[in-house]
GROMACS .gro file of C-alpha atoms in nm:
model
  292
    1UNK     CA    1   5.609  -8.395  16.605
    2UNK     CA    2   5.721  -8.201  16.292
    3UNK     CA    3   5.592  -7.800  16.325
    4UNK     CA    4   5.596  -7.489  16.049
    5UNK     CA    5   5.936  -7.366  16.027
    6UNK     CA    6   5.892  -6.902  16.070
    7UNK     CA    7   5.931  -6.736  15.794
    8UNK     CA    8   6.145  -6.490  15.856
    9UNK     CA    9   6.076  -6.191  15.675
   10UNK     CA   10   6.390  -6.006  15.688
   11UNK     CA   11   6.836  -6.132  15.725
   12UNK     CA   12   7.060  -5.959  15.860
   13UNK     CA   13   7.202  -5.695  15.689
   14UNK     CA   14   7.566  -5.844  15.727
   15UNK     CA   15   7.447  -6.052  15.434
   16UNK     CA   16   7.375  -5.817  15.175
   17UNK     CA   17   7.595  -5.984  14.882
   18UNK     CA   18   7.648  -5.871  14.523
   19UNK     CA   19   7.792  -6.187  14.288
   20UNK     CA   20   7.677  -6.233  13.886
   21UNK     CA   21   7.749  -6.516  13.731
   22UNK     CA   22   7.861  -6.556  13.371
   23UNK     CA   23   7.823  -6.943  13.166
   24UNK     CA   24   7.922  -6.971  12.825
   25UNK     CA   25   7.800  -7.259  12.636
   26UNK     CA   26   7.989  -7.388  12.286
   27UNK     CA   27   7.900  -7.663  12.093
   28UNK     CA   28   8.199  -7.938  12.015
   29UNK     CA   29   8.325  -8.241  11.901
   30UNK     CA   30   8.112  -8.338  12.280
   31UNK     CA   31   7.833  -8.178  12.247
   32UNK     CA   32   7.736  -7.881  12.426
   33UNK     CA   33   7.943  -7.831  12.701
   34UNK     CA   34   7.939  -7.570  12.950
   35UNK     CA   35   8.243  -7.400  12.821
   36UNK     CA   36   8.317  -7.082  13.118
   37UNK     CA   37   8.203  -7.015  13.442
   38UNK     CA   38   8.288  -6.785  13.612
   39UNK     CA   39   8.102  -6.637  13.979
   40UNK     CA   40   8.182  -6.375  14.281
   41UNK     CA   41   7.964  -6.445  14.568
   42UNK     CA   42   7.691  -6.692  14.640
   43UNK     CA   43   7.604  -6.774  14.325
   44UNK     CA   44   7.653  -7.029  14.110
   45UNK     CA   45   7.691  -7.344  13.910
   46UNK     CA   46   7.821  -7.634  14.013
   47UNK     CA   47   7.836  -7.841  13.666
   48UNK     CA   48   7.635  -7.941  13.383
   49UNK     CA   49   7.432  -8.256  13.331
   50UNK     CA   50   7.286  -8.519  13.053
   51UNK     CA   51   7.051  -8.610  13.037
   52UNK     CA   52   6.933  -8.582  12.664
   53UNK     CA   53   7.280  -8.697  12.503
   54UNK     CA   54   7.597  -8.474  12.524
   55UNK     CA   55   7.429  -8.191  12.254
   56UNK     CA   56   7.208  -8.052  12.517
   57UNK     CA   57   7.272  -7.972  12.856
   58UNK     CA   58   7.146  -7.929  13.149
   59UNK     CA   59   7.214  -7.638  13.467
   60UNK     CA   60   7.098  -7.554  13.844
   61UNK     CA   61   7.170  -7.236  13.895
   62UNK     CA   62   7.191  -7.242  14.268
   63UNK     CA   63   7.185  -6.959  14.557
   64UNK     CA   64   7.219  -7.097  14.888
   65UNK     CA   65   7.132  -6.793  15.072
   66UNK     CA   66   6.814  -6.878  14.882
   67UNK     CA   67   6.703  -6.493  14.863
   68UNK     CA   68   6.754  -6.170  14.818
   69UNK     CA   69   6.777  -5.898  15.107
   70UNK     CA   70   6.784  -5.492  15.094
   71UNK     CA   71   7.064  -5.423  14.892
   72UNK     CA   72   7.133  -5.715  14.714
   73UNK     CA   73   7.227  -5.730  14.382
   74UNK     CA   74   7.273  -6.000  14.125
   75UNK     CA   75   7.331  -6.021  13.808
   76UNK     CA   76   7.376  -6.353  13.605
   77UNK     CA   77   7.493  -6.428  13.180
   78UNK     CA   78   7.404  -6.692  13.016
   79UNK     CA   79   7.528  -6.679  12.690
   80UNK     CA   80   7.421  -6.982  12.448
   81UNK     CA   81   7.677  -7.002  12.189
   82UNK     CA   82   7.624  -7.078  11.798
   83UNK     CA   83   7.489  -7.502  11.753
   84UNK     CA   84   7.504  -7.495  12.113
   85UNK     CA   85   7.129  -7.633  12.330
   86UNK     CA   86   7.111  -7.534  12.695
   87UNK     CA   87   6.862  -7.593  12.957
   88UNK     CA   88   6.876  -7.414  13.302
   89UNK     CA   89   6.626  -7.450  13.562
   90UNK     CA   90   6.660  -7.371  14.001
   91UNK     CA   91   6.630  -7.621  14.256
   92UNK     CA   92   6.378  -7.424  14.400
   93UNK     CA   93   6.194  -7.117  14.469
   94UNK     CA   94   6.399  -6.774  14.489
   95UNK     CA   95   6.227  -6.506  14.751
   96UNK     CA   96   6.289  -6.135  14.740
   97UNK     CA   97   6.235  -6.059  15.154
   98UNK     CA   98   6.097  -5.768  15.375
   99UNK     CA   99   6.296  -5.457  15.229
  100UNK     CA  100   6.484  -5.300  15.548
  101UNK     CA  101   6.372  -4.920  15.649
  102UNK     CA  102   6.610  -4.805  15.513
  103UNK     CA  103   6.432  -4.970  15.120
  104UNK     CA  104   6.740  -5.042  14.936
  105UNK     CA  105   6.739  -5.229  14.628
  106UNK     CA  106   6.625  -5.644  14.579
  107UNK     CA  107   6.798  -5.643  14.174
  108UNK     CA  108   6.835  -5.957  14.011
  109UNK     CA  109   6.933  -5.877  13.617
  110UNK     CA  110   6.941  -6.120  13.394
  111UNK     CA  111   7.080  -6.183  13.044
  112UNK     CA  112   7.043  -6.405  12.778
  113UNK     CA  113   7.168  -6.417  12.502
  114UNK     CA  114   7.137  -6.714  12.279
  115UNK     CA  115   7.363  -6.668  11.986
  116UNK     CA  116   7.326  -6.805  11.592
  117UNK     CA  117   7.121  -7.132  11.563
  118UNK     CA  118   7.152  -7.175  11.898
  119UNK     CA  119   6.905  -7.266  12.172
  120UNK     CA  120   6.786  -7.201  12.524
  121UNK     CA  121   6.497  -7.299  12.711
  122UNK     CA  122   6.443  -7.076  13.091
  123UNK     CA  123   6.288  -7.274  13.354
  124UNK     CA  124   6.334  -7.173  13.682
  125UNK     CA  125   6.115  -7.156  14.003
  126UNK     CA  126   5.906  -6.948  14.064
  127UNK     CA  127   5.999  -6.604  14.226
  128UNK     CA  128   5.821  -6.514  14.605
  129UNK     CA  129   5.764  -6.107  14.668
  130UNK     CA  130   5.722  -6.078  15.044
  131UNK     CA  131   5.535  -5.824  15.176
  132UNK     CA  132   5.667  -5.469  15.166
  133UNK     CA  133   5.997  -5.615  15.028
  134UNK     CA  134   6.134  -5.343  14.691
  135UNK     CA  135   6.221  -5.565  14.404
  136UNK     CA  136   6.350  -5.495  14.076
  137UNK     CA  137   6.341  -5.799  13.855
  138UNK     CA  138   6.469  -5.752  13.505
  139UNK     CA  139   6.567  -6.013  13.209
  140UNK     CA  140   6.667  -5.880  12.871
  141UNK     CA  141   6.687  -6.205  12.596
  142UNK     CA  142   6.864  -6.171  12.256
  143UNK     CA  143   6.810  -6.393  11.955
  144UNK     CA  144   7.074  -6.437  11.708
  145UNK     CA  145   6.928  -6.588  11.374
  146UNK     CA  146   6.824  -6.985  11.412
  147UNK     CA  147   6.800  -6.864  11.807
  148UNK     CA  148   6.494  -6.997  12.006
  149UNK     CA  149   6.398  -6.986  12.266
  150UNK     CA  150   6.100  -7.122  12.532
  151UNK     CA  151   6.126  -6.970  12.873
  152UNK     CA  152   5.868  -6.855  13.146
  153UNK     CA  153   5.848  -6.707  13.481
  154UNK     CA  154   5.598  -6.686  13.785
  155UNK     CA  155   5.627  -6.490  14.054
  156UNK     CA  156   5.372  -6.543  14.367
  157UNK     CA  157   5.301  -6.177  14.540
  158UNK     CA  158   5.290  -6.225  14.918
  159UNK     CA  159   5.354  -6.591  15.083
  160UNK     CA  160   5.031  -6.764  14.962
  161UNK     CA  161   4.999  -6.974  15.134
  162UNK     CA  162   4.987  -6.812  15.485
  163UNK     CA  163   4.793  -6.560  15.429
  164UNK     CA  164   4.988  -6.340  15.401
  165UNK     CA  165   4.904  -6.110  15.105
  166UNK     CA  166   5.128  -5.831  14.908
  167UNK     CA  167   4.928  -5.513  15.048
  168UNK     CA  168   5.224  -5.252  15.062
  169UNK     CA  169   5.559  -5.274  14.897
  170UNK     CA  170   5.718  -5.231  14.565
  171UNK     CA  171   5.798  -5.483  14.295
  172UNK     CA  172   5.943  -5.345  13.901
  173UNK     CA  173   5.893  -5.675  13.715
  174UNK     CA  174   6.017  -5.630  13.290
  175UNK     CA  175   6.111  -5.880  13.010
  176UNK     CA  176   6.182  -5.772  12.663
  177UNK     CA  177   6.364  -5.992  12.375
  178UNK     CA  178   6.576  -5.875  12.086
  179UNK     CA  179   6.502  -6.080  11.735
  180UNK     CA  180   6.863  -5.976  11.538
  181UNK     CA  181   6.851  -5.621  11.797
  182UNK     CA  182   6.548  -5.500  11.698
  183UNK     CA  183   6.304  -5.550  11.976
  184UNK     CA  184   5.977  -5.843  11.919
  185UNK     CA  185   5.828  -5.820  12.237
  186UNK     CA  186   5.827  -5.615  12.595
  187UNK     CA  187   5.639  -5.690  12.905
  188UNK     CA  188   5.653  -5.429  13.195
  189UNK     CA  189   5.518  -5.456  13.547
  190UNK     CA  190   5.588  -5.156  13.713
  191UNK     CA  191   5.362  -5.223  14.120
  192UNK     CA  192   5.332  -4.998  14.421
  193UNK     CA  193   5.165  -5.019  14.769
  194UNK     CA  194   4.920  -5.227  14.458
  195UNK     CA  195   4.564  -5.093  14.469
  196UNK     CA  196   4.269  -5.306  14.566
  197UNK     CA  197   4.086  -5.170  14.247
  198UNK     CA  198   4.390  -5.381  14.032
  199UNK     CA  199   4.428  -5.649  14.353
  200UNK     CA  200   4.084  -5.775  14.213
  201UNK     CA  201   4.018  -5.633  13.891
  202UNK     CA  202   3.929  -5.775  13.585
  203UNK     CA  203   4.171  -5.607  13.396
  204UNK     CA  204   4.372  -5.644  13.641
  205UNK     CA  205   4.557  -6.039  13.902
  206UNK     CA  206   4.173  -6.108  14.006
  207UNK     CA  207   4.214  -6.178  14.336
  208UNK     CA  208   4.475  -6.445  14.256
  209UNK     CA  209   4.836  -6.377  14.414
  210UNK     CA  210   5.004  -6.545  14.154
  211UNK     CA  211   5.051  -6.423  13.788
  212UNK     CA  212   5.238  -6.612  13.597
  213UNK     CA  213   5.470  -6.553  13.162
  214UNK     CA  214   5.523  -6.798  12.912
  215UNK     CA  215   5.701  -6.725  12.545
  216UNK     CA  216   5.825  -6.984  12.259
  217UNK     CA  217   5.994  -6.891  11.945
  218UNK     CA  218   6.018  -6.803  11.741
  219UNK     CA  219   5.760  -7.009  11.532
  220UNK     CA  220   5.813  -6.975  11.173
  221UNK     CA  221   5.400  -6.823  10.996
  222UNK     CA  222   4.981  -6.870  11.157
  223UNK     CA  223   5.051  -7.167  11.457
  224UNK     CA  224   4.654  -7.144  11.484
  225UNK     CA  225   4.668  -7.563  11.519
  226UNK     CA  226   4.930  -7.533  11.770
  227UNK     CA  227   4.748  -7.263  11.949
  228UNK     CA  228   4.500  -7.488  11.926
  229UNK     CA  229   4.643  -7.755  12.074
  230UNK     CA  230   4.737  -7.547  12.452
  231UNK     CA  231   4.393  -7.443  12.466
  232UNK     CA  232   4.333  -7.795  12.515
  233UNK     CA  233   4.532  -7.781  12.699
  234UNK     CA  234   4.396  -7.481  12.941
  235UNK     CA  235   4.043  -7.612  12.881
  236UNK     CA  236   4.216  -7.977  13.143
  237UNK     CA  237   4.371  -7.753  13.344
  238UNK     CA  238   4.338  -7.671  13.701
  239UNK     CA  239   4.374  -7.479  13.980
  240UNK     CA  240   4.400  -7.132  13.717
  241UNK     CA  241   4.157  -6.860  13.767
  242UNK     CA  242   4.304  -6.724  13.433
  243UNK     CA  243   4.515  -6.882  13.131
  244UNK     CA  244   4.554  -6.673  12.815
  245UNK     CA  245   4.732  -6.807  12.493
  246UNK     CA  246   4.823  -6.596  12.233
  247UNK     CA  247   5.110  -6.587  11.909
  248UNK     CA  248   5.210  -6.241  11.918
  249UNK     CA  249   5.388  -6.213  11.579
  250UNK     CA  250   5.583  -6.521  11.577
  251UNK     CA  251   5.641  -6.623  11.950
  252UNK     CA  252   5.337  -6.794  12.161
  253UNK     CA  253   5.274  -6.605  12.375
  254UNK     CA  254   5.098  -6.835  12.709
  255UNK     CA  255   4.917  -6.676  13.075
  256UNK     CA  256   4.818  -6.737  13.436
  257UNK     CA  257   4.632  -6.695  13.774
  258UNK     CA  258   4.655  -6.835  14.006
  259UNK     CA  259   4.662  -6.855  14.438
  260UNK     CA  260   4.924  -7.092  14.462
  261UNK     CA  261   5.256  -7.144  14.175
  262UNK     CA  262   5.242  -7.507  14.152
  263UNK     CA  263   4.857  -7.529  13.956
  264UNK     CA  264   5.110  -7.282  13.702
  265UNK     CA  265   5.404  -7.501  13.641
  266UNK     CA  266   5.173  -7.760  13.607
  267UNK     CA  267   5.049  -7.518  13.325
  268UNK     CA  268   5.412  -7.369  13.174
  269UNK     CA  269   5.531  -7.749  13.166
  270UNK     CA  270   5.256  -7.920  13.040
  271UNK     CA  271   5.218  -7.624  12.684
  272UNK     CA  272   5.589  -7.737  12.693
  273UNK     CA  273   5.587  -8.133  12.618
  274UNK     CA  274   5.388  -7.972  12.343
  275UNK     CA  275   5.559  -7.625  12.265
  276UNK     CA  276   5.974  -7.813  12.257
  277UNK     CA  277   5.885  -8.101  12.016
  278UNK     CA  278   5.721  -7.814  11.769
  279UNK     CA  279   6.036  -7.541  11.804
  280UNK     CA  280   6.302  -7.780  11.875
  281UNK     CA  281   6.277  -8.097  11.663
  282UNK     CA  282   6.256  -8.344  12.016
  283UNK     CA  283   6.067  -8.487  12.323
  284UNK     CA  284   6.086  -8.280  12.688
  285UNK     CA  285   6.305  -8.435  12.890
  286UNK     CA  286   6.223  -8.253  13.228
  287UNK     CA  287   6.554  -8.155  13.505
  288UNK     CA  288   6.601  -8.415  13.708
  289UNK     CA  289   6.640  -8.118  13.983
  290UNK     CA  290   6.267  -8.143  13.980
  291UNK     CA  291   6.170  -8.458  14.052
  292UNK     CA  292   6.319  -8.438  14.419
   0.00000   0.00000   0.00000
């Protein structure tokens, strides 16, 4: 007989981790290689995979604890050097557990640097923010001349599958893109004990616990045809309470609200199959880990 496993609210204080990971992808005679992989603590990559051939490396970020507890500080630095191409994903959802009474911050920092004529696809699974967590999620993306980027972040506020809302706690989430040193896009969300109006209002989360953001670019010129194609996907998407597609400067930005993470993942994955050929000139190739 199968029974639902209990979901922990907190983790023992002696399991606190301060971990870092540095990855370097370089293009050489044999294609893109994971030339550098340094880490401390339980945050690492075992090896690169090449389902698309030698010129594009796929890597899976592994974090065996499965989530952050109070005091955890996870730092990732990913460098894709000139002409190299990398696809980064995770085997499962990330988590920020309920904070301990000391309310120490749970902090994850992602520094993504894409050098001249390189490409990075940043496609992690969703992050679950447990009720009463105190989390900060920072993603900084640096794009050099000729660099291209496709990425998404999907965030679940609370545990919707268990009917547990994010009514108490704090989330500070920030994402910004710099292109040749200049900020071209910045997203900032700061929630402290979110109000009923914010959770339910039309200008807020519309009673949807899962929000998603996807960004692709830079494109050249007006992308009305591309946006129209993506809106066809939007109209056929199921399970979304809200979605939006806009062009912001040279970047295409997609947003979603839903009651579960799966509709957001499907929406973004389908959009990726359209955006990837247009931006990178190659068909979509899903990481094998997604099928397990």
